Short mmCIF file of C-alpha atoms in Angstrom, two decimals:
data_model
loop_
_atom_site.label_atom_id
_atom_site.label_comp_id
_atom_site.label_asym_id
_atom_site.label_seq_id
_atom_site.Cartn_x
_atom_site.Cartn_y
_atom_site.Cartn_z
CA MET A 1 0.41 -0.16 0.37
CA THR A 2 1.24 3.51 -1.08
CA PRO A 3 1.61 6.68 1.21
CA LYS A 4 -1.00 8.56 0.94
CA PRO A 5 0.14 12.23 -0.48
CA ASP A 6 -2.99 14.53 0.61
CA MET A 7 -4.67 14.41 3.80
CA HIS A 8 -7.96 15.75 4.53
CA ARG A 9 -8.17 17.89 7.33
CA GLY A 10 -11.65 18.90 8.40
CA LEU A 11 -12.79 21.34 10.45
CA ALA A 12 -12.81 19.03 13.67
CA LEU A 13 -9.15 18.56 12.57
CA ARG A 14 -8.73 22.33 12.44
CA ALA A 15 -9.90 23.35 14.97
CA TYR A 16 -7.41 21.23 17.28
CA LEU A 17 -4.37 22.34 14.83
CA LEU A 18 -5.42 25.73 15.68
CA ALA A 19 -5.48 25.38 19.40
CA SER A 20 -3.00 23.75 19.60
CA HIS A 21 -0.60 27.06 19.21
CA LEU A 22 -1.42 27.65 21.90
CA PHE A 23 -0.15 24.95 24.26
CA PRO A 24 2.83 26.68 24.62
CA LEU A 25 1.07 29.78 26.75
CA PHE A 26 0.94 26.51 29.92
CA ALA A 27 4.08 23.98 28.62
CA GLY A 28 6.65 25.53 30.24
CA ARG A 29 4.28 25.54 33.93
CA VAL A 30 3.04 22.70 33.32
CA LEU A 31 5.65 20.71 33.03
CA ARG A 32 8.48 22.95 35.62
CA GLN A 33 5.21 21.44 38.24
CA ARG A 34 5.58 17.53 36.59
CA LEU A 35 9.31 17.86 37.53
CA ASP A 36 8.37 18.50 40.95
CA ARG A 37 6.91 15.72 41.25
CA GLY A 38 9.65 13.12 39.42
CA LYS A 39 7.08 13.74 36.98
CA GLU A 40 9.79 14.70 33.86
CA HIS A 41 13.68 13.18 34.06
CA PRO A 42 15.76 16.26 35.03
CA ASP A 43 18.13 15.99 31.72
CA ARG A 44 15.62 16.31 29.59
CA TRP A 45 12.57 17.03 30.04
CA ARG A 46 13.18 20.71 27.90
CA GLU A 47 12.88 17.30 24.97
CA LYS A 48 9.35 18.17 25.47
CA LEU A 49 9.65 21.76 24.37
CA GLY A 50 11.48 21.61 21.35
CA GLN A 51 15.21 21.51 22.84
CA GLY A 52 18.41 19.45 23.49
CA PHE A 53 17.12 17.14 21.04
CA THR A 54 20.28 14.33 20.01
CA PRO A 55 21.69 14.48 16.52
CA ARG A 56 20.59 13.12 14.06
CA PRO A 57 21.75 9.91 13.10
CA ASP A 58 22.72 9.11 9.33
CA GLY A 59 21.34 7.21 6.86
CA PRO A 60 17.34 6.60 6.82
CA LEU A 61 15.98 6.66 9.96
CA ILE A 62 12.51 4.80 11.36
CA TRP A 63 10.42 7.10 13.52
CA LEU A 64 8.15 4.71 15.90
CA HIS A 65 6.57 6.51 19.08
CA ALA A 66 4.75 4.43 22.39
CA VAL A 67 3.90 6.48 25.14
CA GLY A 68 4.96 4.21 27.79
CA LEU A 69 7.35 1.81 29.47
CA GLY A 70 4.93 -1.32 27.96
CA GLU A 71 4.36 -0.05 24.90
CA VAL A 72 8.44 0.99 24.07
CA LEU A 73 9.75 -2.10 25.09
CA SER A 74 7.54 -4.33 22.53
CA LEU A 75 8.91 -2.26 20.03
CA ARG A 76 12.92 -4.54 20.55
CA GLY A 77 11.70 -7.23 19.00
CA LEU A 78 10.55 -5.44 15.20
CA ILE A 79 13.23 -2.86 15.15
CA THR A 80 15.67 -5.97 15.54
CA ARG A 81 14.03 -7.18 12.68
CA MET A 82 14.65 -3.66 10.60
CA ALA A 83 17.15 -3.77 11.03
CA ASP A 84 18.31 -7.29 10.34
CA LEU A 85 16.34 -6.71 6.96
CA ARG A 86 18.12 -2.97 6.32
CA PRO A 87 21.74 -2.32 8.50
CA ASP A 88 21.52 1.18 6.52
CA LEU A 89 18.49 2.04 8.84
CA ALA A 90 18.55 3.88 11.99
CA PHE A 91 15.31 4.09 14.41
CA LEU A 92 14.51 6.92 16.78
CA VAL A 93 11.64 5.78 19.51
CA THR A 94 10.12 8.51 21.73
CA SER A 95 7.67 8.11 23.99
CA THR A 96 5.97 10.58 26.92
CA THR A 97 6.96 8.65 30.48
CA VAL A 98 10.11 8.97 32.57
CA THR A 99 10.66 4.66 33.27
CA SER A 100 9.79 4.11 29.76
CA ALA A 101 13.02 6.17 28.78
CA GLN A 102 14.82 4.62 31.92
CA VAL A 103 14.32 0.80 31.34
CA PHE A 104 14.94 1.20 27.72
CA ALA A 105 17.83 2.88 27.82
CA ARG A 106 19.44 -0.51 29.94
CA ASN A 107 17.51 -2.52 26.65
CA LEU A 108 18.24 -0.28 23.50
CA PRO A 109 18.52 -2.43 20.35
CA PRO A 110 20.66 -2.00 17.32
CA ARG A 111 21.60 1.13 16.13
CA THR A 112 18.34 3.13 18.11
CA ILE A 113 17.80 6.51 19.84
CA HIS A 114 15.41 7.90 22.45
CA GLN A 115 14.30 10.89 22.73
CA PHE A 116 10.84 12.24 24.61
CA LEU A 117 8.08 13.76 22.17
CA PRO A 118 7.36 17.25 22.41
CA ILE A 119 4.24 18.31 23.18
CA ASP A 120 1.77 18.54 20.41
CA ALA A 121 1.84 22.42 19.33
CA PRO A 122 3.37 23.83 16.14
CA ALA A 123 7.13 25.23 16.88
CA TYR A 124 7.12 21.46 19.09
CA ARG A 125 6.90 19.75 16.27
CA ARG A 126 8.23 21.52 13.26
CA ARG A 127 11.91 21.14 15.35
CA PHE A 128 11.44 17.83 16.55
CA LEU A 129 10.41 17.12 12.17
CA ASP A 130 13.34 19.41 11.22
CA THR A 131 16.16 17.78 13.49
CA PHE A 132 15.04 13.70 12.42
CA ARG A 133 13.63 14.27 8.58
CA PRO A 134 12.28 10.29 9.11
CA ASP A 135 12.20 8.69 6.60
CA LEU A 136 8.76 6.68 8.01
CA GLY A 137 6.82 7.68 11.37
CA VAL A 138 5.41 4.52 13.22
CA TRP A 139 2.95 5.04 15.94
CA VAL A 140 2.20 1.49 18.30
CA GLU A 141 -0.59 0.56 20.15
CA GLN A 142 -2.92 3.85 21.77
CA ASP A 143 -1.01 7.23 20.50
CA ILE A 144 -1.48 9.61 18.21
CA TRP A 145 -0.54 13.37 18.07
CA PRO A 146 -3.38 14.77 15.69
CA GLY A 147 -0.17 17.53 15.17
CA PHE A 148 2.31 15.18 13.63
CA VAL A 149 0.34 13.67 12.31
CA SER A 150 -0.96 15.96 10.15
CA ASP A 151 2.48 17.74 9.50
CA ALA A 152 4.04 15.07 8.60
CA ALA A 153 1.96 13.70 6.76
CA ALA A 154 1.85 17.75 4.97
CA ARG A 155 6.50 16.71 5.07
CA GLY A 156 5.63 13.46 3.09
CA ILE A 157 6.71 11.28 5.40
CA PRO A 158 4.20 7.64 5.35
CA GLN A 159 2.74 7.20 8.41
CA VAL A 160 1.30 3.30 10.05
CA VAL A 161 -0.66 3.13 13.22
CA ILE A 162 0.34 -0.84 14.22
CA ALA A 163 -1.11 -3.18 16.85
CA ALA A 164 -3.52 -0.80 17.84
CA ARG A 165 -5.28 -1.98 21.14
CA MET A 166 -8.55 -0.54 22.02
CA ASN A 167 -11.20 -1.91 24.49
CA ALA A 168 -15.11 -1.07 24.14
CA ALA A 169 -13.97 2.33 27.03
CA SER A 170 -11.36 3.65 24.96
CA HIS A 171 -13.20 3.07 21.89
CA ALA A 172 -16.72 5.04 23.24
CA SER A 173 -13.50 8.03 24.35
CA HIS A 174 -11.85 7.92 21.09
CA ARG A 175 -15.52 7.97 19.70
CA LYS A 176 -16.38 11.80 20.71
CA ALA A 177 -13.65 12.82 18.32
CA ARG A 178 -14.04 10.73 15.71
CA ALA A 179 -14.00 13.56 12.86
CA VAL A 180 -10.60 14.73 13.89
CA TYR A 181 -9.99 10.44 14.08
CA ARG A 182 -11.17 9.66 10.56
CA ASP A 183 -8.66 12.28 8.93
CA LEU A 184 -5.91 10.66 11.49
CA TYR A 185 -6.48 6.90 10.60
CA ARG A 186 -6.93 7.35 6.88
CA ALA A 187 -4.32 9.62 6.08
CA MET A 188 -1.69 6.10 7.70
CA ALA A 189 -0.25 4.37 5.09
CA LEU A 190 -1.48 0.52 7.18
CA VAL A 191 -3.06 -0.12 9.99
CA THR A 192 -3.03 -3.11 12.11
CA ALA A 193 -4.70 -4.32 14.79
CA GLN A 194 -3.99 -6.72 17.37
CA ASP A 195 -7.69 -7.96 17.66
CA GLN A 196 -10.78 -7.86 15.59
CA ALA A 197 -12.33 -6.57 18.36
CA THR A 198 -9.93 -3.21 18.38
CA ALA A 199 -9.79 -3.64 14.52
CA ASP A 200 -14.00 -3.62 14.17
CA HIS A 201 -13.45 -0.28 16.40
CA LEU A 202 -10.73 1.04 13.81
CA ALA A 203 -13.58 0.64 11.23
CA GLN A 204 -16.12 2.36 13.29
CA LEU A 205 -13.76 5.77 13.39
CA GLY A 206 -12.93 5.88 9.89
CA ALA A 207 -10.01 3.75 9.35
CA GLN A 208 -9.79 1.41 6.21
CA ASN A 209 -8.16 -2.52 5.23
CA VAL A 210 -7.68 -2.67 8.78
CA THR A 211 -5.31 -6.43 9.79
CA VAL A 212 -4.85 -7.99 11.96
CA THR A 213 -2.12 -8.96 13.62
CA GLY A 214 -1.28 -9.71 16.84
CA SER A 215 0.30 -7.89 19.72
CA LEU A 216 4.50 -7.37 19.15
CA LYS A 217 4.95 -8.16 22.65
CA PRO A 218 5.99 -12.00 22.99
CA ALA A 219 8.27 -11.73 19.70
CA SER A 220 10.10 -9.07 22.15
CA PRO A 221 13.41 -10.53 23.33
CA PRO A 222 13.69 -11.37 27.15
CA LEU A 223 14.32 -8.50 29.34
CA ALA A 224 18.31 -7.35 30.18
CA CYS A 225 19.82 -8.63 33.22
CA ASP A 226 23.37 -8.43 34.47
CA ALA A 227 25.25 -11.57 34.18
CA ASP A 228 27.56 -11.34 37.12
CA GLU A 229 24.88 -10.59 39.47
CA LEU A 230 22.25 -12.89 37.35
CA ALA A 231 25.06 -15.98 38.84
CA ARG A 232 25.76 -14.20 42.23
CA LEU A 233 21.98 -14.60 43.19
CA GLN A 234 21.10 -18.52 41.28
CA LYS A 235 24.36 -19.90 43.79
CA THR A 236 22.85 -17.01 46.69
CA LEU A 237 19.57 -18.60 46.21
CA ALA A 238 20.66 -22.12 44.80
CA ASP A 239 17.34 -25.31 45.49
CA ARG A 240 15.41 -22.77 47.33
CA ARG A 241 12.02 -22.72 45.60
CA ILE A 242 10.75 -19.18 44.24
CA TRP A 243 8.22 -16.81 42.29
CA ALA A 244 7.77 -13.87 42.50
CA VAL A 245 4.14 -11.06 41.76
CA ALA A 246 5.16 -8.36 39.50
CA PRO A 247 4.97 -5.58 38.83
CA SER A 248 3.62 -5.52 41.89
CA HIS A 249 -0.08 -3.02 43.49
CA PRO A 250 -1.37 -3.32 47.14
CA ALA A 251 -4.40 -6.30 46.28
CA ASP A 252 -1.20 -8.34 44.61
CA GLU A 253 0.40 -7.93 47.05
CA ALA A 254 -1.82 -9.13 50.09
CA LEU A 255 -2.83 -11.90 48.45
CA ALA A 256 0.53 -13.15 47.33
CA LEU A 257 1.39 -12.75 51.23
CA ALA A 258 -1.20 -14.63 52.24
CA ALA A 259 -0.80 -17.84 49.46
CA HIS A 260 3.24 -17.60 50.22
CA ALA A 261 1.48 -18.29 53.33
CA VAL A 262 0.60 -21.59 52.02
CA VAL A 263 3.55 -21.94 50.93
CA ARG A 264 6.21 -22.24 53.12
CA LYS A 265 3.81 -24.72 54.93
CA ALA A 266 4.85 -27.09 52.30
CA ASP A 267 8.24 -25.88 51.73
CA PRO A 268 9.51 -23.87 54.45
CA THR A 269 12.80 -22.51 52.28
CA ALA A 270 10.04 -20.78 49.59
CA LEU A 271 11.04 -17.49 48.88
CA LEU A 272 9.13 -14.62 47.26
CA ILE A 273 9.90 -11.79 45.31
CA ILE A 274 7.85 -8.39 45.79
CA ALA A 275 8.54 -6.03 42.09
CA PRO A 276 5.89 -2.91 43.21
CA ARG A 277 4.83 -1.01 40.03
CA PHE A 278 6.05 1.90 42.32
CA PRO A 279 8.97 1.34 44.23
CA ASP A 280 8.27 4.76 46.97
CA ARG A 281 5.43 2.02 47.46
CA ARG A 282 8.42 0.78 49.67
CA ASP A 283 7.55 1.52 52.86
CA ALA A 284 3.59 0.33 52.46
CA ILE A 285 4.47 -3.07 51.71
CA VAL A 286 5.09 -4.94 54.78
CA ALA A 287 5.00 -4.56 58.27
CA ALA A 288 7.99 -6.47 59.23
CA PRO A 289 12.50 -6.01 58.16
CA ILE A 290 11.99 -6.68 55.03
CA LYS A 291 15.28 -7.25 52.69
CA MET A 292 15.57 -4.58 50.25
CA ARG A 293 17.03 -4.31 46.69
CA SER A 294 17.07 -0.21 46.64
CA LYS A 295 19.16 -1.06 49.71
CA GLY A 296 21.39 -3.41 48.14
CA GLU A 297 20.78 -6.42 50.02
CA ILE A 298 20.21 -9.64 49.32
CA PRO A 299 17.69 -12.62 51.66
CA ASP A 300 19.74 -15.33 53.09
CA ALA A 301 18.37 -18.90 53.52
CA HIS A 302 15.21 -17.69 56.46
CA ASP A 303 14.27 -14.21 54.79
CA PRO A 304 10.91 -15.75 53.62
CA VAL A 305 10.47 -12.39 51.39
CA TRP A 306 12.97 -9.84 49.01
CA LEU A 307 11.83 -6.21 48.07
CA CYS A 308 12.73 -5.90 44.74
CA ASP A 309 11.93 -1.79 44.84
CA THR A 310 14.67 -0.67 41.62
CA PHE A 311 13.13 -0.32 39.04
CA GLY A 312 13.98 -2.32 35.59
CA ASP A 313 15.41 -5.35 37.41
CA LEU A 314 12.17 -7.77 35.75
CA GLY A 315 14.76 -9.30 33.16
CA LEU A 316 16.79 -10.41 36.59
CA ILE A 317 13.26 -11.50 38.76
CA TYR A 318 12.22 -13.60 36.10
CA ARG A 319 15.27 -15.80 35.67
CA LEU A 320 14.93 -16.30 38.99
CA ALA A 321 11.52 -17.17 39.85
CA GLU A 322 9.49 -20.14 38.46
CA THR A 323 6.69 -18.48 38.37
CA VAL A 324 4.92 -15.12 38.48
CA LEU A 325 0.88 -13.53 39.58
CA ILE A 326 1.25 -10.47 37.39
CA GLY A 327 0.58 -7.37 38.77
CA GLY A 328 -2.58 -5.11 38.66
CA THR A 329 -4.77 -8.09 37.98
CA PHE A 330 -6.73 -7.72 40.87
CA CYS A 331 -6.69 -4.26 40.92
CA GLY A 332 -8.14 -1.04 38.38
CA THR A 333 -4.37 -1.09 36.75
CA GLN A 334 -6.61 -4.04 35.13
CA GLY A 335 -3.36 -5.71 33.98
CA HIS A 336 0.53 -5.56 32.85
CA ASN A 337 2.80 -7.77 30.02
CA PRO A 338 2.14 -11.45 30.87
CA TRP A 339 4.88 -11.38 27.61
CA GLU A 340 8.19 -10.48 29.10
CA ALA A 341 7.49 -13.33 32.26
CA ALA A 342 7.74 -16.26 28.74
CA ALA A 343 10.00 -14.58 27.26
CA LEU A 344 12.15 -16.41 29.85
CA ASP A 345 10.33 -19.37 30.67
CA THR A 346 8.45 -17.96 33.86
CA ALA A 347 5.04 -19.87 34.28
CA ILE A 348 2.37 -16.90 34.38
CA LEU A 349 -0.52 -16.75 37.10
CA HIS A 350 -3.46 -13.88 36.81
CA GLY A 351 -5.98 -12.40 38.71
CA PRO A 352 -9.16 -11.79 36.85
CA GLN A 353 -9.00 -8.00 35.85
CA VAL A 354 -6.57 -8.23 32.55
CA ALA A 355 -9.04 -5.31 30.50
CA ASN A 356 -4.96 -3.62 29.16
CA PHE A 357 -4.47 -7.54 28.34
CA THR A 358 -7.30 -8.86 27.47
CA ALA A 359 -6.29 -11.20 24.53
CA ASP A 360 -3.05 -12.23 25.16
CA PHE A 361 -4.20 -13.46 28.88
CA ALA A 362 -7.30 -15.21 26.84
CA VAL A 363 -4.76 -16.54 24.30
CA LEU A 364 -2.49 -18.09 27.15
CA ASP A 365 -4.52 -19.42 28.95
CA ALA A 366 -5.89 -21.27 25.91
CA ALA A 367 -2.73 -22.80 25.98
CA GLY A 368 -2.02 -23.62 28.70
CA ALA A 369 0.28 -21.26 28.94
CA ALA A 370 -1.33 -19.20 31.79
CA ARG A 371 -3.22 -19.56 34.91
CA GLY A 372 -6.15 -17.51 36.17
CA VAL A 373 -6.54 -18.02 39.89
CA MET A 374 -8.76 -15.51 42.24
CA THR A 375 -7.59 -16.98 46.01
CA ALA A 376 -5.03 -17.69 47.94
CA GLN A 377 -5.26 -21.60 47.91
CA ASP A 378 -5.66 -21.64 44.58
CA VAL A 379 -2.14 -19.16 43.93
CA ALA A 380 -0.21 -21.65 46.20
CA ASP A 381 -1.34 -24.48 44.36
CA ALA A 382 -0.35 -22.81 41.06
CA VAL A 383 3.21 -22.25 42.76
CA GLN A 384 3.90 -26.05 43.85
CA SER A 385 2.34 -27.47 40.77
CA PRO A 386 2.94 -25.10 38.00
CA GLY A 387 2.79 -27.43 34.81
CA ALA A 388 4.35 -27.15 31.82
CA MET A 389 2.73 -22.90 31.70
CA ALA A 390 6.66 -21.86 30.01
CA GLU A 391 6.55 -24.66 27.21
CA ASN A 392 3.05 -23.98 26.18
CA ALA A 393 4.03 -20.40 25.66
CA SER A 394 7.14 -20.13 24.18
CA GLN A 395 6.10 -22.35 21.30
CA ILE A 396 2.81 -18.77 20.83
CA ILE A 397 6.01 -16.57 21.49
CA SER A 398 7.49 -18.49 18.30
CA THR A 399 4.74 -18.21 15.65
CA ALA A 400 4.09 -14.24 16.75
CA ALA A 401 7.95 -14.32 15.79
CA VAL A 402 6.88 -15.28 12.70
CA ARG A 403 4.34 -12.00 12.24
CA THR A 404 6.53 -10.18 13.08
CA ASP A 405 9.26 -10.96 10.28
CA ALA A 406 6.35 -10.43 8.01
CA LEU A 407 5.39 -6.84 9.41
CA ALA A 408 8.77 -6.17 9.46
CA SER A 409 9.29 -6.15 5.47
CA ASP A 410 5.86 -4.46 5.37
CA LEU A 411 7.32 -1.78 7.42
CA VAL A 412 10.65 -1.25 5.67
CA SER A 413 8.98 -1.56 2.78
CA LEU A 414 7.24 1.95 2.92
CA LEU A 415 10.19 3.67 3.88
CA ARG A 416 10.23 6.96 1.71
CA ARG A 417 12.72 6.86 -1.22
#
């Protein structure tokens, strides 16, 4: 499919573009307030004002935008495949959250740089596009910025939406601005969705010829970790049953601790690793003294729980743990990415609240690669008898790799000549 050179800009989109001229009036103040609350990167927050960019790499450049940590990490497999197809390519990944930048920096694919995407104001967009001059723009999952789409289209930059994910609630929200999204989606050279429900929602918003290609996450390479540290911990924790709850929230932790009490009755050496999604909650997680990774502490043979209250350590945790209870599945968070654990042969358990990854957990459950749990006893039983969940997940990952190979080829073919 060839890029669409003439983007339609209806009244609603033109109104947004006009309003975006006002964004700089309050952008700096809002960003400084967020900086004071630790919500922006202390050294790089001005990138969101279109300042202080890293120099553009040489050669053709593919720009990929994803909003947060999970979406950014899901791009690694796709980028690696495109890099293999075209060794001359460079890649720019943009996102908006501090944690996405911090963790992605430890897991960079080949020839890839990261920047924060500027606020969607005309001057900021112009400086960004003047600096990087992308040859293809890739919008990932949910985040699509109208001003950037419009300006990139005006410059003749082909754009795509891939691995779109839109549940019923998100669709209802998008419908309020249907006229804007119709123009945006119809400017795309390619639109792919993770599941048929999302494809139907996109079509109702005006997207054309949407194809279902599944999630990018199963084909992402395993999260990195320090090999020497892993070996040291494996030696220290040898012969212990290790399981984890990650990335965890209060409801997950309460259930995991109750389940661990059951597990410890059968196996007094068992160790539970708690990896909170927000490490600054550390003091509220357990009342008793507990070894904390942030203090450099390592559990000894008598410690029942280890708190990994640091960012970017899931690669280490999933290599240590035989089983993981995926966090956010017992509260309104609605789940976290299960594929990072699956890629490291960790058996997957989850609660009932998985709206963020409905299709992912459905695929895993149907294949016997994950197990839904409700009670502490359910969790304890599964921890003690994980079965073949990890082996079954590896088969799904192999199939996903084939789909991602095909998508990488399609994207490379769309590069601006």
